[in-house]
Amino acid sequence: MSTITLPITRDEARLEARVTPAFKTLIETAASLSGYSSVKDFIIDTMSPVAKQVLERHTRIRLTQSESKVFLETLLNPPPPNENMRRAMRRYKKLVRSGA
């Protein structure tokens, strides 16, 4: 009978914070009153939605209807490149050729 040995990996990372004793008690009490068996579970469950909201606010672009129309029109009918754009394209081509 052969045995397959797989490397042990952890799908977890450690996160630590130094807080005041009063804040620690506050979090522990809130976790307990909320029915959590651990402070870790309480923090994960309460912080996950907040972290996702922050990421959404900083990664999603929200446009008004008129802004959406301008954006779409610009995508469909882009203006001819100006001097700044031509300069940027030349720099880009130079970088690509050099392999940088």
Coordinates of N, CA and C in Angstrom, one line a residue:
M1 N 0.8 -1.2 0.0 CA 0.0 0.0 0.0 C 0.9 1.2 0.0
S2 N 0.7 2.2 -0.9 CA 1.5 3.4 -1.0 C 0.8 4.5 -0.3
T3 N 1.5 5.4 0.2 CA 1.0 6.6 0.9 C 1.4 7.8 0.1
I4 N 0.4 8.7 -0.1 CA 0.7 9.9 -0.7 C 0.8 11.0 0.3
T5 N 2.0 11.7 0.3 CA 2.2 12.7 1.3 C 2.1 14.1 0.6
L6 N 1.2 14.9 1.1 CA 1.0 16.2 0.6 C 1.6 17.2 1.5
P7 N 2.1 18.3 1.0 CA 2.6 19.3 1.9 C 1.5 20.0 2.6
I8 N 1.8 20.3 3.9 CA 0.8 20.9 4.7 C 0.7 22.4 4.3
T9 N -0.5 22.9 4.0 CA -0.6 24.3 3.7 C -1.8 24.8 4.5
R10 N -1.6 26.1 4.9 CA -2.7 26.7 5.7 C -3.3 27.8 4.8
D11 N -4.6 27.7 4.7 CA -5.4 28.7 4.0 C -5.7 29.9 4.9
E12 N -4.9 30.1 5.8 CA -5.2 31.2 6.8 C -4.0 32.1 6.9
A13 N -4.2 33.3 7.2 CA -3.2 34.3 7.5 C -3.5 34.9 8.9
R14 N -2.4 35.3 9.6 CA -2.6 35.9 10.9 C -2.8 37.4 10.8
L15 N -3.7 37.9 11.6 CA -3.9 39.4 11.6 C -3.9 39.7 13.1
E16 N -3.0 40.7 13.5 CA -2.9 41.1 14.9 C -3.1 42.6 15.0
A17 N -3.6 43.0 16.2 CA -3.8 44.4 16.4 C -3.6 44.7 17.9
R18 N -2.9 45.7 18.2 CA -2.7 46.1 19.6 C -3.8 47.1 19.9
V19 N -4.6 46.8 21.0 CA -5.7 47.7 21.4 C -5.7 47.9 22.9
T20 N -6.4 48.9 23.3 CA -6.5 49.1 24.7 C -7.2 48.0 25.4
P21 N -7.0 47.8 26.7 CA -7.8 46.8 27.4 C -9.3 47.1 27.4
A22 N -9.7 48.3 27.4 CA -11.1 48.7 27.3 C -11.7 48.3 26.0
F23 N -11.0 48.5 24.9 CA -11.5 48.1 23.6 C -11.5 46.6 23.5
K24 N -10.6 45.9 24.0 CA -10.6 44.4 24.0 C -11.8 43.9 24.7
T25 N -12.1 44.5 25.8 CA -13.3 44.1 26.6 C -14.6 44.4 25.8
L26 N -14.6 45.5 25.2 CA -15.7 45.9 24.4 C -16.0 44.8 23.3
I27 N -14.9 44.5 22.5 CA -15.1 43.5 21.5 C -15.5 42.1 22.0
E28 N -14.8 41.7 23.1 CA -15.2 40.4 23.7 C -16.6 40.4 24.1
T29 N -17.1 41.5 24.7 CA -18.5 41.5 25.2 C -19.5 41.5 24.0
A30 N -19.2 42.3 23.0 CA -20.0 42.3 21.8 C -20.1 41.0 21.2
A31 N -18.9 40.3 21.1 CA -18.9 38.9 20.5 C -19.8 38.0 21.3
S32 N -19.6 38.0 22.6 CA -20.4 37.1 23.5 C -21.9 37.4 23.4
L33 N -22.3 38.7 23.5 CA -23.7 39.1 23.4 C -24.3 38.7 22.0
S34 N -23.5 38.7 21.0 CA -24.0 38.4 19.7 C -24.0 36.9 19.4
G35 N -23.6 36.1 20.4 CA -23.7 34.6 20.3 C -22.5 34.0 19.6
Y36 N -21.4 34.7 19.5 CA -20.2 34.1 18.9 C -19.4 33.4 19.9
S37 N -18.9 32.2 19.5 CA -18.1 31.4 20.5 C -16.6 31.9 20.5
S38 N -16.3 32.8 19.5 CA -14.9 33.3 19.6 C -14.9 34.8 19.1
V39 N -13.9 35.5 19.6 CA -13.8 36.9 19.1 C -13.3 36.9 17.6
K40 N -12.6 35.9 17.2 CA -12.1 35.8 15.9 C -13.3 35.7 14.9
D41 N -14.3 34.8 15.2 CA -15.5 34.7 14.4 C -16.3 36.0 14.3
F42 N -16.4 36.6 15.5 CA -17.1 37.9 15.5 C -16.5 38.9 14.6
I43 N -15.1 39.0 14.7 CA -14.4 40.0 13.9 C -14.5 39.7 12.5
I44 N -14.4 38.5 12.1 CA -14.5 38.1 10.7 C -15.9 38.4 10.1
D45 N -16.9 38.0 10.9 CA -18.3 38.2 10.4 C -18.7 39.6 10.3
T46 N -18.2 40.4 11.2 CA -18.6 41.8 11.2 C -17.7 42.7 10.3
M47 N -16.5 42.3 10.1 CA -15.6 43.1 9.3 C -15.6 42.8 7.8
S48 N -16.0 41.6 7.5 CA -16.0 41.2 6.1 C -16.9 42.1 5.2
P49 N -18.2 42.3 5.7 CA -19.0 43.2 4.9 C -18.5 44.6 4.8
V50 N -17.9 45.1 5.8 CA -17.4 46.5 5.8 C -16.2 46.6 4.9
A51 N -15.3 45.6 4.9 CA -14.2 45.6 4.0 C -14.6 45.5 2.6
K52 N -15.6 44.7 2.3 CA -16.1 44.6 0.9 C -16.7 45.9 0.4
Q53 N -17.4 46.6 1.3 CA -18.0 47.9 1.0 C -17.0 48.9 0.7
V54 N -15.9 48.9 1.4 CA -14.8 49.9 1.2 C -14.2 49.6 -0.2
L55 N -13.9 48.3 -0.4 CA -13.3 48.0 -1.7 C -14.3 48.4 -2.9
E56 N -15.5 48.1 -2.7 CA -16.5 48.5 -3.8 C -16.5 50.0 -4.0
R57 N -16.5 50.8 -2.9 CA -16.5 52.2 -3.1 C -15.3 52.7 -3.8
H58 N -14.1 52.0 -3.7 CA -12.9 52.5 -4.3 C -12.6 51.8 -5.6
T59 N -13.3 50.9 -6.0 CA -13.0 50.2 -7.3 C -14.1 50.3 -8.3
R60 N -15.3 50.7 -7.9 CA -16.4 50.8 -8.9 C -16.6 52.2 -9.3
I61 N -16.8 52.4 -10.6 CA -17.0 53.8 -11.1 C -18.5 54.0 -11.2
R62 N -19.1 55.0 -10.6 CA -20.5 55.3 -10.8 C -20.7 56.5 -11.6
L63 N -21.5 56.4 -12.6 CA -21.7 57.5 -13.5 C -23.2 57.9 -13.5
T64 N -23.4 59.2 -13.7 CA -24.8 59.6 -13.9 C -25.2 59.2 -15.3
Q65 N -26.5 59.3 -15.6 CA -26.9 59.0 -17.0 C -26.2 59.8 -18.0
S66 N -26.1 61.1 -17.8 CA -25.4 61.9 -18.8 C -23.9 61.6 -18.9
E67 N -23.3 61.3 -17.8 CA -21.9 60.9 -17.8 C -21.7 59.5 -18.6
S68 N -22.7 58.6 -18.4 CA -22.6 57.4 -19.1 C -22.7 57.6 -20.6
K69 N -23.6 58.5 -21.0 CA -23.7 58.8 -22.4 C -22.4 59.3 -23.0
V70 N -21.8 60.2 -22.3 CA -20.5 60.8 -22.8 C -19.4 59.7 -22.9
F71 N -19.4 58.9 -21.8 CA -18.4 57.8 -21.8 C -18.6 56.9 -23.0
L72 N -19.8 56.4 -23.2 CA -20.1 55.5 -24.3 C -19.8 56.1 -25.6
E73 N -20.2 57.4 -25.8 CA -19.9 58.1 -27.0 C -18.4 58.2 -27.3
T74 N -17.7 58.4 -26.3 CA -16.2 58.5 -26.4 C -15.6 57.2 -26.8
L75 N -16.1 56.1 -26.2 CA -15.6 54.8 -26.6 C -16.0 54.4 -28.0
L76 N -17.2 54.8 -28.4 CA -17.6 54.4 -29.8 C -17.0 55.3 -30.8
N77 N -16.8 56.5 -30.5 CA -16.2 57.5 -31.4 C -15.1 58.3 -30.8
P78 N -14.0 57.6 -30.6 CA -12.9 58.3 -29.8 C -12.3 59.5 -30.6
P79 N -11.9 60.6 -29.9 CA -11.3 61.7 -30.6 C -9.9 61.3 -31.2
P80 N -9.4 62.0 -32.2 CA -8.1 61.7 -32.7 C -7.1 62.0 -31.6
P81 N -6.0 61.3 -31.6 CA -4.9 61.5 -30.5 C -4.3 62.8 -30.6
N82 N -4.2 63.5 -29.4 CA -3.5 64.8 -29.3 C -2.0 64.5 -29.1
E83 N -1.3 65.6 -29.0 CA 0.2 65.5 -28.8 C 0.6 64.7 -27.6
N84 N -0.1 64.9 -26.5 CA 0.2 64.1 -25.3 C 0.0 62.6 -25.5
M85 N -1.1 62.2 -26.2 CA -1.3 60.8 -26.5 C -0.3 60.3 -27.4
R86 N 0.1 61.0 -28.4 CA 1.1 60.5 -29.4 C 2.5 60.3 -28.7
R87 N 2.8 61.3 -27.8 CA 4.0 61.1 -27.0 C 4.0 59.9 -26.1
A88 N 2.8 59.7 -25.5 CA 2.7 58.5 -24.6 C 2.8 57.2 -25.4
M89 N 2.2 57.2 -26.6 CA 2.3 56.0 -27.5 C 3.8 55.8 -27.9
R90 N 4.5 56.8 -28.2 CA 5.9 56.6 -28.6 C 6.7 56.1 -27.4
R91 N 6.5 56.6 -26.2 CA 7.2 56.1 -25.0 C 6.8 54.6 -24.8
Y92 N 5.5 54.3 -24.9 CA 5.1 52.9 -24.8 C 5.8 52.0 -25.8
K93 N 5.8 52.4 -27.0 CA 6.4 51.5 -28.0 C 7.9 51.3 -27.7
K94 N 8.6 52.4 -27.3 CA 10.0 52.3 -26.9 C 10.2 51.3 -25.8
L95 N 9.3 51.4 -24.8 CA 9.4 50.5 -23.6 C 9.2 49.0 -24.1
V96 N 8.2 48.8 -24.9 CA 7.9 47.5 -25.4 C 9.1 46.9 -26.2
R97 N 9.7 47.7 -27.1 CA 10.8 47.3 -27.8 C 12.0 47.0 -27.0
S98 N 12.2 47.7 -25.9 CA 13.4 47.5 -25.1 C 13.2 46.4 -24.1
G99 N 12.0 45.9 -24.0 CA 11.7 44.8 -23.1 C 11.7 45.2 -21.6
A100 N 11.6 46.5 -21.3 CA 11.6 46.9 -19.9 C 10.3 46.6 -19.2

